[in-house]
């Protein structure tokens, strides 16, 4: 037997309450990464002692072309180069220089904190307004709330709007009714990159990433869609994750006679989730585009129903006391799911699955669809009776019978 207790009103007064909670999260700094100057010193010293080519195209090598477009060529991603009279003007625009520990030259570089490019302040806001009251016949409680939480990864977050109403009323001296409804709608904005990449690969990106081309255009990514500037990459993705939760419940308590009462109750819990995903034509590496335009959508629904009937009996006569409770419960759970995916839309504006191409270039289907249906049911009956004499001698009997749809003879 499942008992659900919610906040309720109080007899004799009407109350309006406003609760506001605002907080800010701080990420644990697990690693103390070097700045660009220290990074260049130790990387180039290690490369020199290992006999490596010092002019490689990477974070510490001087083979980078700072004039190249980092969105079109991997030669233009990093800023490390030899300082010359031709490029020293960049020192007036935030670039830095240092003595090359591996040669007699001076290095020119720009420092970019890649982690800061991909993080946001993690604020939490929680607002709730409630109303409650009642009299000798009944009482009520209602509230509406809004919750907003931003995650550390850029664009990640969670928002929820919720509503709650419950009350009870004495219809007759022998009949009392109560009920409640809870509803919430939430939106989840996922971390576009994997959590492992966010906290490790992104954090450890070379601090000499150029960040922007010399003409001011922002460089979208380093070498793949996970190691990227999500201020820019977010524009290539469409994601929607919406969940709905509704709980309805009602109960009636009937006093049949002195010491004998019957309580009937029922509760529905409905959960639904909708997701949509669409990748626009997006860069996957400098100078490379993915034009598959993958799209997918899912819908899931779960309905849980619970019904109870409980009979209570308590009586005392002389030194004899008898109490008994018997009841019946039924729980029914039904789940339904639908998912579909495809690719090959002809435009970034066509996010619907109906715009995906039925076949790819090799004649294979690009579309996938599936549905799921599951159901289970539990039915239970129980009885408990006790008798005592002068509170010294006690006799008790209990019995229960359960049937479960997943347990087959």
Tab-separated table of C-alpha atoms in Angstrom:
chain	number	residue	atom	x	y	z
A	1	UNK	CA	0.000	0.000	0.000
A	2	UNK	CA	1.423	3.342	-1.040
A	3	UNK	CA	0.595	6.385	1.068
A	4	UNK	CA	1.162	9.834	-0.429
A	5	UNK	CA	1.330	12.858	1.863
A	6	UNK	CA	1.458	16.417	0.525
A	7	UNK	CA	1.438	19.856	2.091
A	8	UNK	CA	-2.027	20.936	3.193
A	9	UNK	CA	-3.791	24.018	4.505
A	10	UNK	CA	-4.582	24.828	8.123
A	11	UNK	CA	-7.962	25.466	9.689
A	12	UNK	CA	-8.766	28.997	10.788
A	13	UNK	CA	-6.374	31.106	8.720
A	14	UNK	CA	-5.473	32.017	5.180
A	15	UNK	CA	-1.785	32.227	4.409
A	16	UNK	CA	0.141	33.508	1.395
A	17	UNK	CA	3.828	32.590	1.315
A	18	UNK	CA	6.582	33.602	-1.090
A	19	UNK	CA	9.866	31.700	-1.105
A	20	UNK	CA	12.846	32.845	-3.159
A	21	UNK	CA	16.175	31.062	-3.261
A	22	UNK	CA	19.077	32.192	-5.434
A	23	UNK	CA	22.467	30.524	-5.455
A	24	UNK	CA	25.596	30.166	-7.483
A	25	UNK	CA	27.648	27.042	-8.058
A	26	UNK	CA	31.416	26.938	-8.216
A	27	UNK	CA	33.223	24.230	-10.105
A	28	UNK	CA	35.977	22.381	-8.345
A	29	UNK	CA	39.328	23.207	-9.910
A	30	UNK	CA	40.804	19.733	-10.183
A	31	UNK	CA	43.785	20.677	-12.337
A	32	UNK	CA	46.076	23.697	-12.316
A	33	UNK	CA	46.971	24.030	-15.989
A	34	UNK	CA	49.931	26.087	-17.157
A	35	UNK	CA	49.457	29.428	-18.815
A	36	UNK	CA	50.628	29.942	-22.385
A	37	UNK	CA	54.086	31.207	-21.426
A	38	UNK	CA	54.876	28.242	-19.165
A	39	UNK	CA	53.295	25.853	-21.672
A	40	UNK	CA	55.596	27.064	-24.457
A	41	UNK	CA	58.683	26.976	-22.255
A	42	UNK	CA	58.280	23.395	-21.072
A	43	UNK	CA	56.880	21.946	-24.289
A	44	UNK	CA	59.637	23.430	-26.433
A	45	UNK	CA	62.349	22.442	-23.952
A	46	UNK	CA	61.021	18.878	-23.941
A	47	UNK	CA	60.830	18.819	-27.739
A	48	UNK	CA	64.380	20.099	-28.089
A	49	UNK	CA	65.767	17.460	-25.731
A	50	UNK	CA	63.810	14.782	-27.585
A	51	UNK	CA	65.114	15.916	-30.939
A	52	UNK	CA	61.639	16.770	-32.249
A	53	UNK	CA	60.946	19.145	-35.107
A	54	UNK	CA	60.452	22.573	-33.522
A	55	UNK	CA	58.481	23.902	-36.480
A	56	UNK	CA	55.490	21.603	-36.253
A	57	UNK	CA	51.949	22.885	-36.754
A	58	UNK	CA	50.560	22.509	-33.226
A	59	UNK	CA	50.214	24.385	-29.960
A	60	UNK	CA	53.929	24.794	-29.292
A	61	UNK	CA	55.454	24.476	-32.778
A	62	UNK	CA	56.388	27.510	-34.876
A	63	UNK	CA	55.109	26.083	-38.161
A	64	UNK	CA	51.738	27.775	-37.694
A	65	UNK	CA	50.584	30.403	-40.191
A	66	UNK	CA	48.969	33.130	-38.104
A	67	UNK	CA	47.581	34.787	-41.233
A	68	UNK	CA	45.712	31.638	-42.311
A	69	UNK	CA	41.985	31.214	-41.703
A	70	UNK	CA	41.700	28.757	-38.803
A	71	UNK	CA	38.239	27.709	-39.999
A	72	UNK	CA	39.621	26.564	-43.344
A	73	UNK	CA	43.151	25.400	-42.584
A	74	UNK	CA	44.687	23.630	-39.581
A	75	UNK	CA	47.764	25.805	-40.118
A	76	UNK	CA	45.795	28.769	-38.795
A	77	UNK	CA	44.443	27.330	-35.523
A	78	UNK	CA	47.334	28.106	-33.171
A	79	UNK	CA	49.148	31.366	-32.570
A	80	UNK	CA	52.710	30.218	-31.842
A	81	UNK	CA	55.200	31.644	-34.355
A	82	UNK	CA	58.578	33.410	-34.588
A	83	UNK	CA	58.437	37.120	-33.731
A	84	UNK	CA	59.425	39.254	-36.716
A	85	UNK	CA	59.296	42.907	-37.701
A	86	UNK	CA	56.355	42.033	-39.918
A	87	UNK	CA	54.155	40.590	-37.185
A	88	UNK	CA	55.305	42.408	-34.060
A	89	UNK	CA	52.456	44.913	-34.489
A	90	UNK	CA	50.212	42.223	-32.978
A	91	UNK	CA	51.799	42.956	-29.597
A	92	UNK	CA	49.608	46.078	-29.578
A	93	UNK	CA	46.498	43.890	-29.914
A	94	UNK	CA	46.890	41.580	-26.918
A	95	UNK	CA	49.472	39.176	-28.309
A	96	UNK	CA	52.564	38.359	-26.246
A	97	UNK	CA	56.210	37.530	-26.821
A	98	UNK	CA	58.907	35.614	-24.962
A	99	UNK	CA	62.442	34.361	-25.469
A	100	UNK	CA	62.389	30.958	-27.125
A	101	UNK	CA	64.046	28.501	-24.682
A	102	UNK	CA	64.996	26.271	-27.635
A	103	UNK	CA	66.624	28.854	-29.919
A	104	UNK	CA	67.909	32.409	-30.137
A	105	UNK	CA	64.585	33.653	-31.499
A	106	UNK	CA	61.665	35.289	-29.765
A	107	UNK	CA	58.242	33.708	-29.893
A	108	UNK	CA	54.987	35.466	-30.709
A	109	UNK	CA	51.803	33.978	-29.270
A	110	UNK	CA	48.289	34.716	-28.109
A	111	UNK	CA	46.825	33.216	-24.949
A	112	UNK	CA	43.273	31.814	-24.972
A	113	UNK	CA	41.638	30.079	-22.030
A	114	UNK	CA	39.650	27.445	-23.906
A	115	UNK	CA	37.797	26.388	-20.787
A	116	UNK	CA	36.464	29.892	-20.213
A	117	UNK	CA	35.172	29.968	-23.774
A	118	UNK	CA	32.997	26.955	-22.987
A	119	UNK	CA	31.710	27.701	-19.502
A	120	UNK	CA	29.064	29.903	-17.977
A	121	UNK	CA	28.137	31.034	-14.477
A	122	UNK	CA	26.138	28.273	-12.776
A	123	UNK	CA	23.264	30.193	-11.201
A	124	UNK	CA	20.264	28.603	-9.511
A	125	UNK	CA	16.930	30.397	-9.094
A	126	UNK	CA	13.947	28.939	-7.251
A	127	UNK	CA	10.674	30.854	-6.827
A	128	UNK	CA	7.539	29.544	-5.147
A	129	UNK	CA	4.232	31.180	-4.171
A	130	UNK	CA	1.749	29.223	-2.044
A	131	UNK	CA	-1.764	29.808	-0.730
A	132	UNK	CA	-3.420	27.859	2.064
A	133	UNK	CA	-6.400	28.113	4.332
A	134	UNK	CA	-9.469	26.363	5.628
A	135	UNK	CA	-12.349	26.178	8.070
A	136	UNK	CA	-14.092	23.519	10.107
A	137	UNK	CA	-15.503	21.968	6.924
A	138	UNK	CA	-12.377	21.801	4.805
A	139	UNK	CA	-8.930	23.107	3.955
A	140	UNK	CA	-6.850	23.741	0.857
A	141	UNK	CA	-3.270	24.322	-0.291
A	142	UNK	CA	-2.027	25.545	-3.657
A	143	UNK	CA	1.364	26.595	-4.979
A	144	UNK	CA	3.085	27.548	-8.190
A	145	UNK	CA	6.834	27.435	-8.640
A	146	UNK	CA	9.570	28.154	-11.143
A	147	UNK	CA	13.075	26.675	-11.003
A	148	UNK	CA	15.988	27.604	-13.268
A	149	UNK	CA	19.466	26.122	-13.061
A	150	UNK	CA	22.336	26.765	-15.453
A	151	UNK	CA	25.107	24.199	-15.719
A	152	UNK	CA	28.812	24.868	-16.048
A	153	UNK	CA	29.066	23.756	-19.713
A	154	UNK	CA	27.942	26.503	-22.061
A	155	UNK	CA	24.246	26.337	-23.001
A	156	UNK	CA	23.492	23.556	-20.492
A	157	UNK	CA	20.701	24.062	-18.012
A	158	UNK	CA	17.372	22.974	-16.573
A	159	UNK	CA	14.080	24.857	-16.194
A	160	UNK	CA	10.906	23.669	-14.489
A	161	UNK	CA	7.451	25.149	-14.010
A	162	UNK	CA	5.320	23.386	-11.393
A	163	UNK	CA	1.824	23.634	-9.945
A	164	UNK	CA	0.273	21.934	-6.935
A	165	UNK	CA	-3.257	21.911	-5.538
A	166	UNK	CA	-4.769	19.788	-2.803
A	167	UNK	CA	-7.638	19.979	-0.400
A	168	UNK	CA	-10.120	18.074	1.685
A	169	UNK	CA	-13.762	18.670	2.558
A	170	UNK	CA	-16.167	17.137	5.050
A	171	UNK	CA	-19.263	16.553	2.937
A	172	UNK	CA	-21.230	14.924	5.751
A	173	UNK	CA	-20.391	14.086	9.310
A	174	UNK	CA	-19.704	10.547	8.102
A	175	UNK	CA	-18.140	11.346	4.705
A	176	UNK	CA	-14.884	13.171	3.946
A	177	UNK	CA	-13.327	13.681	0.503
A	178	UNK	CA	-9.833	14.783	-0.439
A	179	UNK	CA	-7.872	15.193	-3.635
A	180	UNK	CA	-4.728	16.598	-5.154
A	181	UNK	CA	-3.169	17.448	-8.492
A	182	UNK	CA	0.511	18.090	-9.209
A	183	UNK	CA	1.854	19.195	-12.579
A	184	UNK	CA	5.300	20.122	-13.836
A	185	UNK	CA	6.846	20.902	-17.190
A	186	UNK	CA	10.622	20.850	-17.493
A	187	UNK	CA	13.152	21.645	-20.198
A	188	UNK	CA	16.636	20.178	-20.139
A	189	UNK	CA	19.400	21.715	-22.202
A	190	UNK	CA	22.091	19.043	-22.454
A	191	UNK	CA	25.822	19.515	-22.580
A	192	UNK	CA	26.505	19.390	-26.329
A	193	UNK	CA	29.891	17.763	-25.790
A	194	UNK	CA	30.474	14.699	-23.655
A	195	UNK	CA	31.084	15.343	-19.967
A	196	UNK	CA	34.417	13.521	-20.156
A	197	UNK	CA	35.604	15.856	-22.901
A	198	UNK	CA	34.328	18.944	-21.157
A	199	UNK	CA	36.212	18.322	-17.932
A	200	UNK	CA	39.385	16.896	-19.483
A	201	UNK	CA	40.044	17.418	-23.189
A	202	UNK	CA	38.598	20.925	-23.337
A	203	UNK	CA	40.304	21.958	-20.119
A	204	UNK	CA	43.650	20.675	-21.408
A	205	UNK	CA	43.474	22.353	-24.827
A	206	UNK	CA	46.709	24.231	-25.710
A	207	UNK	CA	46.453	27.770	-24.332
A	208	UNK	CA	48.027	29.107	-27.542
A	209	UNK	CA	44.789	28.534	-29.488
A	210	UNK	CA	44.401	31.609	-31.686
A	211	UNK	CA	40.705	32.006	-30.891
A	212	UNK	CA	40.038	34.340	-33.803
A	213	UNK	CA	41.581	35.099	-37.187
A	214	UNK	CA	43.411	38.364	-37.741
A	215	UNK	CA	40.295	39.813	-39.394
A	216	UNK	CA	38.310	39.137	-36.198
A	217	UNK	CA	36.279	36.115	-37.340
A	218	UNK	CA	35.974	33.569	-34.554
A	219	UNK	CA	37.597	30.153	-35.046
A	220	UNK	CA	34.947	27.492	-34.453
A	221	UNK	CA	36.947	24.427	-33.423
A	222	UNK	CA	40.418	23.025	-32.854
A	223	UNK	CA	40.255	19.600	-34.449
A	224	UNK	CA	36.768	18.082	-33.939
A	225	UNK	CA	33.248	18.934	-32.797
A	226	UNK	CA	34.005	18.011	-29.184
A	227	UNK	CA	37.123	20.167	-28.906
A	228	UNK	CA	35.382	23.311	-30.073
A	229	UNK	CA	34.301	26.840	-29.227
A	230	UNK	CA	30.693	26.281	-28.220
A	231	UNK	CA	29.828	29.939	-28.452
A	232	UNK	CA	29.980	29.227	-32.172
A	233	UNK	CA	29.179	25.499	-32.406
A	234	UNK	CA	25.866	25.927	-30.560
A	235	UNK	CA	24.454	27.542	-33.693
A	236	UNK	CA	24.797	24.277	-35.613
A	237	UNK	CA	22.661	22.190	-33.249
A	238	UNK	CA	18.987	22.090	-32.395
A	239	UNK	CA	18.000	20.162	-29.273
A	240	UNK	CA	14.738	19.920	-27.368
A	241	UNK	CA	14.139	17.817	-24.257
A	242	UNK	CA	10.748	18.425	-22.669
A	243	UNK	CA	9.200	16.372	-19.865
A	244	UNK	CA	5.702	16.557	-18.376
A	245	UNK	CA	4.673	15.052	-15.053
A	246	UNK	CA	1.107	14.981	-13.793
A	247	UNK	CA	-0.157	13.308	-10.637
A	248	UNK	CA	-3.864	13.105	-9.806
A	249	UNK	CA	-5.286	11.597	-6.664
A	250	UNK	CA	-8.547	11.423	-4.771
A	251	UNK	CA	-9.899	9.576	-1.751
A	252	UNK	CA	-13.147	9.154	0.171
A	253	UNK	CA	-13.435	8.133	3.800
A	254	UNK	CA	-16.783	6.747	4.875
A	255	UNK	CA	-17.615	6.158	8.535
A	256	UNK	CA	-20.072	3.264	8.179
A	257	UNK	CA	-20.711	2.917	11.883
A	258	UNK	CA	-18.949	3.469	15.154
A	259	UNK	CA	-15.493	1.915	14.856
A	260	UNK	CA	-15.956	0.864	11.223
A	261	UNK	CA	-14.665	2.969	8.332
A	262	UNK	CA	-13.936	2.476	4.657
A	263	UNK	CA	-11.386	4.429	2.663
A	264	UNK	CA	-11.358	4.386	-1.129
A	265	UNK	CA	-8.503	6.042	-3.002
A	266	UNK	CA	-7.040	6.245	-6.453
A	267	UNK	CA	-3.975	7.872	-7.986
A	268	UNK	CA	-2.739	8.410	-11.537
A	269	UNK	CA	0.816	9.328	-12.431
A	270	UNK	CA	1.341	10.376	-16.049
A	271	UNK	CA	4.854	11.038	-17.366
A	272	UNK	CA	5.593	12.139	-20.911
A	273	UNK	CA	8.846	13.097	-22.576
A	274	UNK	CA	9.494	14.575	-26.004
A	275	UNK	CA	12.930	14.975	-27.555
A	276	UNK	CA	14.087	16.406	-30.858
A	277	UNK	CA	17.582	16.580	-32.295
A	278	UNK	CA	18.878	18.101	-35.511
A	279	UNK	CA	22.419	18.742	-36.695
A	280	UNK	CA	22.771	21.441	-39.292
A	281	UNK	CA	25.532	21.374	-41.882
A	282	UNK	CA	28.440	21.752	-39.500
A	283	UNK	CA	32.234	21.895	-39.471
A	284	UNK	CA	33.958	18.765	-38.181
A	285	UNK	CA	37.538	19.946	-38.723
A	286	UNK	CA	39.166	22.990	-40.336
A	287	UNK	CA	38.017	23.067	-43.951
A	288	UNK	CA	35.683	20.056	-43.540
A	289	UNK	CA	31.880	20.064	-43.404
A	290	UNK	CA	29.393	17.346	-42.479
A	291	UNK	CA	26.274	17.726	-44.622
A	292	UNK	CA	24.354	14.682	-43.345
A	293	UNK	CA	21.962	16.821	-41.327
A	294	UNK	CA	21.052	14.037	-38.917
A	295	UNK	CA	17.625	14.305	-37.302
A	296	UNK	CA	15.845	12.284	-34.641
A	297	UNK	CA	12.808	12.459	-32.401
A	298	UNK	CA	11.422	10.397	-29.530
A	299	UNK	CA	8.211	10.298	-27.581
A	300	UNK	CA	7.714	8.331	-24.360
A	301	UNK	CA	4.669	8.000	-22.137
A	302	UNK	CA	4.171	6.200	-18.849
A	303	UNK	CA	0.907	5.872	-16.959
A	304	UNK	CA	0.861	4.375	-13.466
A	305	UNK	CA	-2.514	3.752	-11.831
A	306	UNK	CA	-2.999	2.795	-8.192
A	307	UNK	CA	-6.338	1.965	-6.545
A	308	UNK	CA	-6.935	1.078	-2.891
A	309	UNK	CA	-9.882	0.014	-0.769
A	310	UNK	CA	-9.178	-0.303	2.960
A	311	UNK	CA	-11.695	-1.310	5.659
A	312	UNK	CA	-10.855	-0.547	9.308
A	313	UNK	CA	-12.656	-1.875	12.365
A	314	UNK	CA	-11.900	-1.092	16.013
A	315	UNK	CA	-14.062	-2.008	18.966
A	316	UNK	CA	-13.668	-2.469	22.722
A	317	UNK	CA	-16.062	-4.107	25.158
A	318	UNK	CA	-15.043	-4.570	28.725
A	319	UNK	CA	-11.522	-5.926	28.884
A	320	UNK	CA	-11.649	-7.086	25.288
A	321	UNK	CA	-10.203	-5.122	22.365
A	322	UNK	CA	-10.513	-6.052	18.715
A	323	UNK	CA	-9.015	-4.321	15.698
A	324	UNK	CA	-8.953	-5.412	12.090
A	325	UNK	CA	-7.937	-3.991	8.750
A	326	UNK	CA	-8.474	-5.507	5.354
A	327	UNK	CA	-7.951	-4.166	1.914
A	328	UNK	CA	-7.386	-4.522	-1.776
A	329	UNK	CA	-4.865	-2.790	-4.012
A	330	UNK	CA	-4.319	-2.767	-7.754
A	331	UNK	CA	-1.308	-1.210	-9.519
A	332	UNK	CA	-1.236	-0.965	-13.298
A	333	UNK	CA	1.770	0.350	-15.251
A	334	UNK	CA	1.786	0.990	-18.963
A	335	UNK	CA	4.714	2.324	-21.008
A	336	UNK	CA	4.732	3.419	-24.605
A	337	UNK	CA	7.612	4.743	-26.674
A	338	UNK	CA	8.185	5.921	-30.227
A	339	UNK	CA	11.500	6.842	-31.834
A	340	UNK	CA	12.520	7.780	-35.369
A	341	UNK	CA	15.637	9.097	-37.065
A	342	UNK	CA	16.913	10.025	-40.490
A	343	UNK	CA	19.279	12.281	-42.378
A	344	UNK	CA	19.765	14.017	-45.673
A	345	UNK	CA	17.570	17.123	-45.447
A	346	UNK	CA	18.344	19.623	-48.201
A	347	UNK	CA	18.430	22.687	-45.928
A	348	UNK	CA	19.300	23.675	-42.368
A	349	UNK	CA	15.774	25.077	-42.087
A	350	UNK	CA	14.153	21.638	-42.472
A	351	UNK	CA	14.433	20.005	-39.048
A	352	UNK	CA	11.384	17.746	-39.440
A	353	UNK	CA	11.892	14.054	-40.119
A	354	UNK	CA	9.608	14.264	-43.146
A	355	UNK	CA	12.339	16.239	-44.905
A	356	UNK	CA	15.011	13.562	-44.504
A	357	UNK	CA	16.097	11.602	-47.578
A	358	UNK	CA	14.585	8.093	-47.810
A	359	UNK	CA	17.791	6.652	-49.303
A	360	UNK	CA	21.456	7.579	-49.139
A	361	UNK	CA	23.880	7.701	-52.072
A	362	UNK	CA	24.324	3.912	-51.873
A	363	UNK	CA	20.614	3.185	-51.971
A	364	UNK	CA	20.377	2.294	-48.289
A	365	UNK	CA	17.588	3.599	-46.105
A	366	UNK	CA	18.513	6.529	-43.885
A	367	UNK	CA	15.386	6.269	-41.790
A	368	UNK	CA	14.804	4.166	-38.686
A	369	UNK	CA	11.606	3.832	-36.673
A	370	UNK	CA	10.598	1.765	-33.670
A	371	UNK	CA	7.914	1.571	-31.009
A	372	UNK	CA	7.765	-0.090	-27.602
A	373	UNK	CA	4.844	-1.242	-25.463
A	374	UNK	CA	5.157	-2.695	-21.980
A	375	UNK	CA	2.565	-3.297	-19.298
A	376	UNK	CA	2.532	-4.874	-15.864
A	377	UNK	CA	-0.080	-5.256	-13.157
A	378	UNK	CA	-0.053	-6.120	-9.462
A	379	UNK	CA	-3.180	-7.047	-7.504
A	380	UNK	CA	-3.057	-7.625	-3.759
A	381	UNK	CA	-5.441	-8.475	-0.970
A	382	UNK	CA	-4.550	-8.409	2.718
A	383	UNK	CA	-6.071	-8.909	6.156
A	384	UNK	CA	-4.751	-8.225	9.630
A	385	UNK	CA	-6.703	-8.810	12.835
A	386	UNK	CA	-5.665	-8.547	16.482
A	387	UNK	CA	-7.368	-9.324	19.769
A	388	UNK	CA	-6.136	-8.589	23.256
A	389	UNK	CA	-7.510	-9.186	26.718
A	390	UNK	CA	-6.688	-6.640	29.424
A	391	UNK	CA	-3.708	-5.607	27.282
A	392	UNK	CA	-1.950	-8.745	28.562
A	393	UNK	CA	-2.863	-11.468	26.154
A	394	UNK	CA	-2.580	-10.870	22.440
A	395	UNK	CA	-3.682	-12.868	19.433
A	396	UNK	CA	-2.865	-11.710	15.907
A	397	UNK	CA	-3.594	-13.009	12.445
A	398	UNK	CA	-2.217	-11.712	9.119
A	399	UNK	CA	-2.740	-12.847	5.583
A	400	UNK	CA	-1.877	-11.551	2.161
A	401	UNK	CA	-2.305	-12.696	-1.414
A	402	UNK	CA	-0.513	-11.094	-4.381
A	403	UNK	CA	-0.736	-11.575	-8.101
A	404	UNK	CA	1.930	-10.187	-10.428
A	405	UNK	CA	1.653	-10.224	-14.206
A	406	UNK	CA	5.361	-10.940	-14.652
A	407	UNK	CA	5.196	-14.094	-12.536
A	408	UNK	CA	3.691	-16.781	-14.731
A	409	UNK	CA	2.814	-20.264	-13.473
